[in-house]
């Protein structure tokens, strides 16, 4: 018996004049990115596992109303699901209590906004007085950091940069970097990570 979650996609030729990607390929890419099984997707959108498996394999098509229900599982509308727009037709709201929280070090708390359709992540970092990251970070992509409160020391490739509220710094994230708050007051930064780190 074939596992319905196996990523067997159709190799059948597709008419490029249609002007949009095969919905099954989009489904496969988004659900594997989120680590979801076909069963989980089916439970959220009300479509059967066998139908979604056939869609991924390119063996069936999907009606617009069903496509809308499927897109909603991944935070998209039909247009953004198929790539016609960068985002949904409605704004995305990220309530503070639903943001992913990371305790990076004693006195350092990160909150992560995940919005896969944008291609970047937004991270807020709160630093208690005299706190900092215990180890250097290194990852793909580049970062843009804005200090929104207090004073932070951004250490990049062995060099300290003192940043006050309103100051920005940008770097290639493949070099070692970290943050610390040497002051007696709390500090906060907002980072835009042009890669998927958290």
mmCIF file with all atom_site columns, N, CA, C and O in Angstrom, residues 153-194:
data_model
loop_
_atom_site.group_PDB
_atom_site.id
_atom_site.type_symbol
_atom_site.label_atom_id
_atom_site.label_alt_id
_atom_site.label_comp_id
_atom_site.label_asym_id
_atom_site.label_entity_id
_atom_site.label_seq_id
_atom_site.pdbx_PDB_ins_code
_atom_site.Cartn_x
_atom_site.Cartn_y
_atom_site.Cartn_z
_atom_site.occupancy
_atom_site.B_iso_or_equiv
_atom_site.pdbx_formal_charge
_atom_site.auth_seq_id
_atom_site.auth_comp_id
_atom_site.auth_asym_id
_atom_site.auth_atom_id
_atom_site.pdbx_PDB_model_num
ATOM 1   N N  . UNK A 1 153 ? 24.738 46.679 22.601 1.00 0.00 ? 153 UNK A N  1
ATOM 2   C CA . UNK A 1 153 ? 26.014 46.471 21.922 1.00 0.00 ? 153 UNK A CA 1
ATOM 3   C C  . UNK A 1 153 ? 25.818 45.310 20.960 1.00 0.00 ? 153 UNK A C  1
ATOM 4   O O  . UNK A 1 153 ? 25.488 44.196 21.371 1.00 0.00 ? 153 UNK A O  1
ATOM 5   N N  . UNK A 1 154 ? 25.980 45.593 19.670 1.00 0.00 ? 154 UNK A N  1
ATOM 6   C CA . UNK A 1 154 ? 25.917 44.558 18.642 1.00 0.00 ? 154 UNK A CA 1
ATOM 7   C C  . UNK A 1 154 ? 27.351 44.175 18.307 1.00 0.00 ? 154 UNK A C  1
ATOM 8   O O  . UNK A 1 154 ? 28.129 45.009 17.847 1.00 0.00 ? 154 UNK A O  1
ATOM 9   N N  . UNK A 1 155 ? 27.704 42.937 18.593 1.00 0.00 ? 155 UNK A N  1
ATOM 10  C CA . UNK A 1 155 ? 29.067 42.461 18.301 1.00 0.00 ? 155 UNK A CA 1
ATOM 11  C C  . UNK A 1 155 ? 29.029 41.678 17.005 1.00 0.00 ? 155 UNK A C  1
ATOM 12  O O  . UNK A 1 155 ? 28.296 40.697 16.866 1.00 0.00 ? 155 UNK A O  1
ATOM 13  N N  . UNK A 1 156 ? 29.806 42.140 16.018 1.00 0.00 ? 156 UNK A N  1
ATOM 14  C CA . UNK A 1 156 ? 29.807 41.514 14.702 1.00 0.00 ? 156 UNK A CA 1
ATOM 15  C C  . UNK A 1 156 ? 31.231 41.191 14.282 1.00 0.00 ? 156 UNK A C  1
ATOM 16  O O  . UNK A 1 156 ? 32.083 42.082 14.200 1.00 0.00 ? 156 UNK A O  1
ATOM 17  N N  . UNK A 1 157 ? 31.495 39.919 14.088 1.00 0.00 ? 157 UNK A N  1
ATOM 18  C CA . UNK A 1 157 ? 32.802 39.450 13.645 1.00 0.00 ? 157 UNK A CA 1
ATOM 19  C C  . UNK A 1 157 ? 33.928 40.006 14.526 1.00 0.00 ? 157 UNK A C  1
ATOM 20  O O  . UNK A 1 157 ? 34.972 40.449 14.044 1.00 0.00 ? 157 UNK A O  1
ATOM 21  N N  . UNK A 1 158 ? 33.663 40.011 15.851 1.00 0.00 ? 158 UNK A N  1
ATOM 22  C CA . UNK A 1 158 ? 34.678 40.412 16.813 1.00 0.00 ? 158 UNK A CA 1
ATOM 23  C C  . UNK A 1 158 ? 34.752 41.891 17.125 1.00 0.00 ? 158 UNK A C  1
ATOM 24  O O  . UNK A 1 158 ? 35.579 42.315 17.931 1.00 0.00 ? 158 UNK A O  1
ATOM 25  N N  . UNK A 1 159 ? 33.886 42.707 16.512 1.00 0.00 ? 159 UNK A N  1
ATOM 26  C CA . UNK A 1 159 ? 33.918 44.163 16.721 1.00 0.00 ? 159 UNK A CA 1
ATOM 27  C C  . UNK A 1 159 ? 32.602 44.611 17.347 1.00 0.00 ? 159 UNK A C  1
ATOM 28  O O  . UNK A 1 159 ? 31.518 44.251 16.875 1.00 0.00 ? 159 UNK A O  1
ATOM 29  N N  . UNK A 1 160 ? 32.684 45.425 18.424 1.00 0.00 ? 160 UNK A N  1
ATOM 30  C CA . UNK A 1 160 ? 31.500 45.943 19.103 1.00 0.00 ? 160 UNK A CA 1
ATOM 31  C C  . UNK A 1 160 ? 30.992 47.219 18.435 1.00 0.00 ? 160 UNK A C  1
ATOM 32  O O  . UNK A 1 160 ? 31.787 48.094 18.075 1.00 0.00 ? 160 UNK A O  1
ATOM 33  N N  . UNK A 1 161 ? 29.666 47.309 18.306 1.00 0.00 ? 161 UNK A N  1
ATOM 34  C CA . UNK A 1 161 ? 29.012 48.509 17.778 1.00 0.00 ? 161 UNK A CA 1
ATOM 35  C C  . UNK A 1 161 ? 27.950 48.907 18.790 1.00 0.00 ? 161 UNK A C  1
ATOM 36  O O  . UNK A 1 161 ? 27.007 48.139 19.029 1.00 0.00 ? 161 UNK A O  1
ATOM 37  N N  . UNK A 1 162 ? 28.086 50.083 19.393 1.00 0.00 ? 162 UNK A N  1
ATOM 38  C CA . UNK A 1 162 ? 27.130 50.559 20.394 1.00 0.00 ? 162 UNK A CA 1
ATOM 39  C C  . UNK A 1 162 ? 25.985 51.259 19.660 1.00 0.00 ? 162 UNK A C  1
ATOM 40  O O  . UNK A 1 162 ? 26.205 52.210 18.909 1.00 0.00 ? 162 UNK A O  1
ATOM 41  N N  . UNK A 1 163 ? 24.762 50.772 19.885 1.00 0.00 ? 163 UNK A N  1
ATOM 42  C CA . UNK A 1 163 ? 23.585 51.289 19.192 1.00 0.00 ? 163 UNK A CA 1
ATOM 43  C C  . UNK A 1 163 ? 22.577 51.807 20.205 1.00 0.00 ? 163 UNK A C  1
ATOM 44  O O  . UNK A 1 163 ? 22.234 51.109 21.165 1.00 0.00 ? 163 UNK A O  1
ATOM 45  N N  . UNK A 1 164 ? 22.093 53.021 19.975 1.00 0.00 ? 164 UNK A N  1
ATOM 46  C CA . UNK A 1 164 ? 21.057 53.617 20.818 1.00 0.00 ? 164 UNK A CA 1
ATOM 47  C C  . UNK A 1 164 ? 19.715 53.535 20.104 1.00 0.00 ? 164 UNK A C  1
ATOM 48  O O  . UNK A 1 164 ? 19.651 53.236 18.910 1.00 0.00 ? 164 UNK A O  1
ATOM 49  N N  . UNK A 1 165 ? 18.641 53.846 20.839 1.00 0.00 ? 165 UNK A N  1
ATOM 50  C CA . UNK A 1 165 ? 17.293 53.790 20.267 1.00 0.00 ? 165 UNK A CA 1
ATOM 51  C C  . UNK A 1 165 ? 17.242 54.586 18.968 1.00 0.00 ? 165 UNK A C  1
ATOM 52  O O  . UNK A 1 165 ? 17.673 55.735 18.909 1.00 0.00 ? 165 UNK A O  1
ATOM 53  N N  . UNK A 1 166 ? 16.745 53.947 17.922 1.00 0.00 ? 166 UNK A N  1
ATOM 54  C CA . UNK A 1 166 ? 16.647 54.572 16.606 1.00 0.00 ? 166 UNK A CA 1
ATOM 55  C C  . UNK A 1 166 ? 17.787 54.206 15.676 1.00 0.00 ? 166 UNK A C  1
ATOM 56  O O  . UNK A 1 166 ? 17.683 54.394 14.463 1.00 0.00 ? 166 UNK A O  1
ATOM 57  N N  . UNK A 1 167 ? 18.901 53.695 16.219 1.00 0.00 ? 167 UNK A N  1
ATOM 58  C CA . UNK A 1 167 ? 20.030 53.292 15.377 1.00 0.00 ? 167 UNK A CA 1
ATOM 59  C C  . UNK A 1 167 ? 19.732 51.955 14.698 1.00 0.00 ? 167 UNK A C  1
ATOM 60  O O  . UNK A 1 167 ? 19.054 51.091 15.260 1.00 0.00 ? 167 UNK A O  1
ATOM 61  N N  . UNK A 1 168 ? 20.291 51.780 13.502 1.00 0.00 ? 168 UNK A N  1
ATOM 62  C CA . UNK A 1 168 ? 20.128 50.545 12.727 1.00 0.00 ? 168 UNK A CA 1
ATOM 63  C C  . UNK A 1 168 ? 21.497 49.987 12.368 1.00 0.00 ? 168 UNK A C  1
ATOM 64  O O  . UNK A 1 168 ? 22.466 50.734 12.247 1.00 0.00 ? 168 UNK A O  1
ATOM 65  N N  . UNK A 1 169 ? 21.541 48.687 12.165 1.00 0.00 ? 169 UNK A N  1
ATOM 66  C CA . UNK A 1 169 ? 22.748 48.043 11.668 1.00 0.00 ? 169 UNK A CA 1
ATOM 67  C C  . UNK A 1 169 ? 22.312 46.901 10.756 1.00 0.00 ? 169 UNK A C  1
ATOM 68  O O  . UNK A 1 169 ? 21.284 46.266 10.999 1.00 0.00 ? 169 UNK A O  1
ATOM 69  N N  . UNK A 1 170 ? 23.066 46.684 9.684  1.00 0.00 ? 170 UNK A N  1
ATOM 70  C CA . UNK A 1 170 ? 22.761 45.610 8.741  1.00 0.00 ? 170 UNK A CA 1
ATOM 71  C C  . UNK A 1 170 ? 24.027 44.830 8.489  1.00 0.00 ? 170 UNK A C  1
ATOM 72  O O  . UNK A 1 170 ? 25.119 45.406 8.444  1.00 0.00 ? 170 UNK A O  1
ATOM 73  N N  . UNK A 1 171 ? 23.894 43.486 8.353  1.00 0.00 ? 171 UNK A N  1
ATOM 74  C CA . UNK A 1 171 ? 25.076 42.677 8.105  1.00 0.00 ? 171 UNK A CA 1
ATOM 75  C C  . UNK A 1 171 ? 24.721 41.373 7.400  1.00 0.00 ? 171 UNK A C  1
ATOM 76  O O  . UNK A 1 171 ? 23.577 40.962 7.356  1.00 0.00 ? 171 UNK A O  1
ATOM 77  N N  . UNK A 1 172 ? 25.769 40.753 6.862  1.00 0.00 ? 172 UNK A N  1
ATOM 78  C CA . UNK A 1 172 ? 25.658 39.403 6.335  1.00 0.00 ? 172 UNK A CA 1
ATOM 79  C C  . UNK A 1 172 ? 25.728 38.464 7.528  1.00 0.00 ? 172 UNK A C  1
ATOM 80  O O  . UNK A 1 172 ? 26.692 38.502 8.293  1.00 0.00 ? 172 UNK A O  1
ATOM 81  N N  . UNK A 1 173 ? 24.708 37.621 7.673  1.00 0.00 ? 173 UNK A N  1
ATOM 82  C CA . UNK A 1 173 ? 24.543 36.854 8.915  1.00 0.00 ? 173 UNK A CA 1
ATOM 83  C C  . UNK A 1 173 ? 25.458 35.643 9.024  1.00 0.00 ? 173 UNK A C  1
ATOM 84  O O  . UNK A 1 173 ? 25.465 34.964 10.042 1.00 0.00 ? 173 UNK A O  1
ATOM 85  N N  . UNK A 1 174 ? 26.269 35.377 8.019  1.00 0.00 ? 174 UNK A N  1
ATOM 86  C CA . UNK A 1 174 ? 27.172 34.238 8.064  1.00 0.00 ? 174 UNK A CA 1
ATOM 87  C C  . UNK A 1 174 ? 28.373 34.434 8.963  1.00 0.00 ? 174 UNK A C  1
ATOM 88  O O  . UNK A 1 174 ? 29.084 33.480 9.275  1.00 0.00 ? 174 UNK A O  1
ATOM 89  N N  . UNK A 1 175 ? 28.620 35.685 9.388  1.00 0.00 ? 175 UNK A N  1
ATOM 90  C CA . UNK A 1 175 ? 29.721 35.955 10.320 1.00 0.00 ? 175 UNK A CA 1
ATOM 91  C C  . UNK A 1 175 ? 29.187 35.932 11.754 1.00 0.00 ? 175 UNK A C  1
ATOM 92  O O  . UNK A 1 175 ? 28.026 36.240 12.002 1.00 0.00 ? 175 UNK A O  1
ATOM 93  N N  . UNK A 1 176 ? 30.032 35.627 12.739 1.00 0.00 ? 176 UNK A N  1
ATOM 94  C CA . UNK A 1 176 ? 29.559 35.558 14.132 1.00 0.00 ? 176 UNK A CA 1
ATOM 95  C C  . UNK A 1 176 ? 29.019 36.912 14.599 1.00 0.00 ? 176 UNK A C  1
ATOM 96  O O  . UNK A 1 176 ? 29.649 37.949 14.379 1.00 0.00 ? 176 UNK A O  1
ATOM 97  N N  . UNK A 1 177 ? 27.853 36.873 15.256 1.00 0.00 ? 177 UNK A N  1
ATOM 98  C CA . UNK A 1 177 ? 27.265 38.105 15.780 1.00 0.00 ? 177 UNK A CA 1
ATOM 99  C C  . UNK A 1 177 ? 26.460 37.802 17.043 1.00 0.00 ? 177 UNK A C  1
ATOM 100 O O  . UNK A 1 177 ? 25.984 36.688 17.234 1.00 0.00 ? 177 UNK A O  1
ATOM 101 N N  . UNK A 1 178 ? 26.363 38.793 17.895 1.00 0.00 ? 178 UNK A N  1
ATOM 102 C CA . UNK A 1 178 ? 25.611 38.637 19.142 1.00 0.00 ? 178 UNK A CA 1
ATOM 103 C C  . UNK A 1 178 ? 25.207 40.011 19.648 1.00 0.00 ? 178 UNK A C  1
ATOM 104 O O  . UNK A 1 178 ? 25.618 41.038 19.097 1.00 0.00 ? 178 UNK A O  1
ATOM 105 N N  . UNK A 1 179 ? 24.411 40.031 20.720 1.00 0.00 ? 179 UNK A N  1
ATOM 106 C CA . UNK A 1 179 ? 23.924 41.275 21.312 1.00 0.00 ? 179 UNK A CA 1
ATOM 107 C C  . UNK A 1 179 ? 24.068 41.199 22.826 1.00 0.00 ? 179 UNK A C  1
ATOM 108 O O  . UNK A 1 179 ? 23.905 40.138 23.419 1.00 0.00 ? 179 UNK A O  1
ATOM 109 N N  . UNK A 1 180 ? 24.313 42.374 23.420 1.00 0.00 ? 180 UNK A N  1
ATOM 110 C CA . UNK A 1 180 ? 24.305 42.437 24.884 1.00 0.00 ? 180 UNK A CA 1
ATOM 111 C C  . UNK A 1 180 ? 23.882 43.837 25.318 1.00 0.00 ? 180 UNK A C  1
ATOM 112 O O  . UNK A 1 180 ? 24.022 44.812 24.575 1.00 0.00 ? 180 UNK A O  1
ATOM 113 N N  . UNK A 1 181 ? 23.362 43.902 26.530 1.00 0.00 ? 181 UNK A N  1
ATOM 114 C CA . UNK A 1 181 ? 22.952 45.164 27.130 1.00 0.00 ? 181 UNK A CA 1
ATOM 115 C C  . UNK A 1 181 ? 23.857 45.426 28.326 1.00 0.00 ? 181 UNK A C  1
ATOM 116 O O  . UNK A 1 181 ? 23.718 44.794 29.365 1.00 0.00 ? 181 UNK A O  1
ATOM 117 N N  . UNK A 1 182 ? 24.802 46.356 28.174 1.00 0.00 ? 182 UNK A N  1
ATOM 118 C CA . UNK A 1 182 ? 25.736 46.688 29.251 1.00 0.00 ? 182 UNK A CA 1
ATOM 119 C C  . UNK A 1 182 ? 25.185 47.746 30.195 1.00 0.00 ? 182 UNK A C  1
ATOM 120 O O  . UNK A 1 182 ? 25.832 48.089 31.181 1.00 0.00 ? 182 UNK A O  1
ATOM 121 N N  . UNK A 1 183 ? 24.003 48.265 29.904 1.00 0.00 ? 183 UNK A N  1
ATOM 122 C CA . UNK A 1 183 ? 23.482 49.406 30.661 1.00 0.00 ? 183 UNK A CA 1
ATOM 123 C C  . UNK A 1 183 ? 22.643 48.964 31.858 1.00 0.00 ? 183 UNK A C  1
ATOM 124 O O  . UNK A 1 183 ? 22.369 47.773 32.046 1.00 0.00 ? 183 UNK A O  1
ATOM 125 N N  . UNK A 1 184 ? 22.206 49.952 32.651 1.00 0.00 ? 184 UNK A N  1
ATOM 126 C CA . UNK A 1 184 ? 21.349 49.699 33.811 1.00 0.00 ? 184 UNK A CA 1
ATOM 127 C C  . UNK A 1 184 ? 19.865 49.780 33.464 1.00 0.00 ? 184 UNK A C  1
ATOM 128 O O  . UNK A 1 184 ? 19.018 49.673 34.344 1.00 0.00 ? 184 UNK A O  1
ATOM 129 N N  . UNK A 1 185 ? 19.552 49.988 32.176 1.00 0.00 ? 185 UNK A N  1
ATOM 130 C CA . UNK A 1 185 ? 18.164 50.114 31.725 1.00 0.00 ? 185 UNK A CA 1
ATOM 131 C C  . UNK A 1 185 ? 17.831 48.986 30.740 1.00 0.00 ? 185 UNK A C  1
ATOM 132 O O  . UNK A 1 185 ? 18.713 48.481 30.047 1.00 0.00 ? 185 UNK A O  1
ATOM 133 N N  . UNK A 1 186 ? 16.544 48.584 30.651 1.00 0.00 ? 186 UNK A N  1
ATOM 134 C CA . UNK A 1 186 ? 16.159 47.574 29.659 1.00 0.00 ? 186 UNK A CA 1
ATOM 135 C C  . UNK A 1 186 ? 16.401 48.082 28.237 1.00 0.00 ? 186 UNK A C  1
ATOM 136 O O  . UNK A 1 186 ? 16.388 49.293 27.985 1.00 0.00 ? 186 UNK A O  1
ATOM 137 N N  . UNK A 1 187 ? 16.587 47.168 27.316 1.00 0.00 ? 187 UNK A N  1
ATOM 138 C CA . UNK A 1 187 ? 16.777 47.521 25.908 1.00 0.00 ? 187 UNK A CA 1
ATOM 139 C C  . UNK A 1 187 ? 15.964 46.568 25.044 1.00 0.00 ? 187 UNK A C  1
ATOM 140 O O  . UNK A 1 187 ? 15.619 45.456 25.461 1.00 0.00 ? 187 UNK A O  1
ATOM 141 N N  . UNK A 1 188 ? 15.663 47.028 23.847 1.00 0.00 ? 188 UNK A N  1
ATOM 142 C CA . UNK A 1 188 ? 14.889 46.206 22.918 1.00 0.00 ? 188 UNK A CA 1
ATOM 143 C C  . UNK A 1 188 ? 15.372 46.457 21.500 1.00 0.00 ? 188 UNK A C  1
ATOM 144 O O  . UNK A 1 188 ? 15.762 47.573 21.150 1.00 0.00 ? 188 UNK A O  1
ATOM 145 N N  . UNK A 1 189 ? 15.344 45.404 20.709 1.00 0.00 ? 189 UNK A N  1
ATOM 146 C CA . UNK A 1 189 ? 15.663 45.544 19.289 1.00 0.00 ? 189 UNK A CA 1
ATOM 147 C C  . UNK A 1 189 ? 14.622 44.792 18.466 1.00 0.00 ? 189 UNK A C  1
ATOM 148 O O  . UNK A 1 189 ? 13.935 43.894 18.950 1.00 0.00 ? 189 UNK A O  1
ATOM 149 N N  . UNK A 1 190 ? 14.506 45.213 17.210 1.00 0.00 ? 190 UNK A N  1
ATOM 150 C CA . UNK A 1 190 ? 13.681 44.507 16.230 1.00 0.00 ? 190 UNK A CA 1
ATOM 151 C C  . UNK A 1 190 ? 14.606 44.112 15.096 1.00 0.00 ? 190 UNK A C  1
ATOM 152 O O  . UNK A 1 190 ? 15.352 44.951 14.575 1.00 0.00 ? 190 UNK A O  1
ATOM 153 N N  . UNK A 1 191 ? 14.588 42.839 14.731 1.00 0.00 ? 191 UNK A N  1
ATOM 154 C CA . UNK A 1 191 ? 15.426 42.360 13.641 1.00 0.00 ? 191 UNK A CA 1
ATOM 155 C C  . UNK A 1 191 ? 14.595 41.790 12.514 1.00 0.00 ? 191 UNK A C  1
ATOM 156 O O  . UNK A 1 191 ? 13.603 41.096 12.753 1.00 0.00 ? 191 UNK A O  1
ATOM 157 N N  . UNK A 1 192 ? 14.984 42.121 11.291 1.00 0.00 ? 192 UNK A N  1
ATOM 158 C CA . UNK A 1 192 ? 14.388 41.497 10.113 1.00 0.00 ? 192 UNK A CA 1
ATOM 159 C C  . UNK A 1 192 ? 15.422 40.534 9.576  1.00 0.00 ? 192 UNK A C  1
ATOM 160 O O  . UNK A 1 192 ? 16.527 40.941 9.196  1.00 0.00 ? 192 UNK A O  1
ATOM 161 N N  . UNK A 1 193 ? 15.087 39.254 9.585  1.00 0.00 ? 193 UNK A N  1
ATOM 162 C CA . UNK A 1 193 ? 15.998 38.197 9.151  1.00 0.00 ? 193 UNK A CA 1
ATOM 163 C C  . UNK A 1 193 ? 15.582 37.741 7.760  1.00 0.00 ? 193 UNK A C  1
ATOM 164 O O  . UNK A 1 193 ? 14.484 37.223 7.581  1.00 0.00 ? 193 UNK A O  1
ATOM 165 N N  . UNK A 1 194 ? 16.448 37.986 6.788  1.00 0.00 ? 194 UNK A N  1
ATOM 166 C CA . UNK A 1 194 ? 16.117 37.628 5.413  1.00 0.00 ? 194 UNK A CA 1
ATOM 167 C C  . UNK A 1 194 ? 16.505 36.171 5.144  1.00 0.00 ? 194 UNK A C  1
ATOM 168 O O  . UNK A 1 194 ? 17.144 35.838 4.152  1.00 0.00 ? 194 UNK A O  1
#
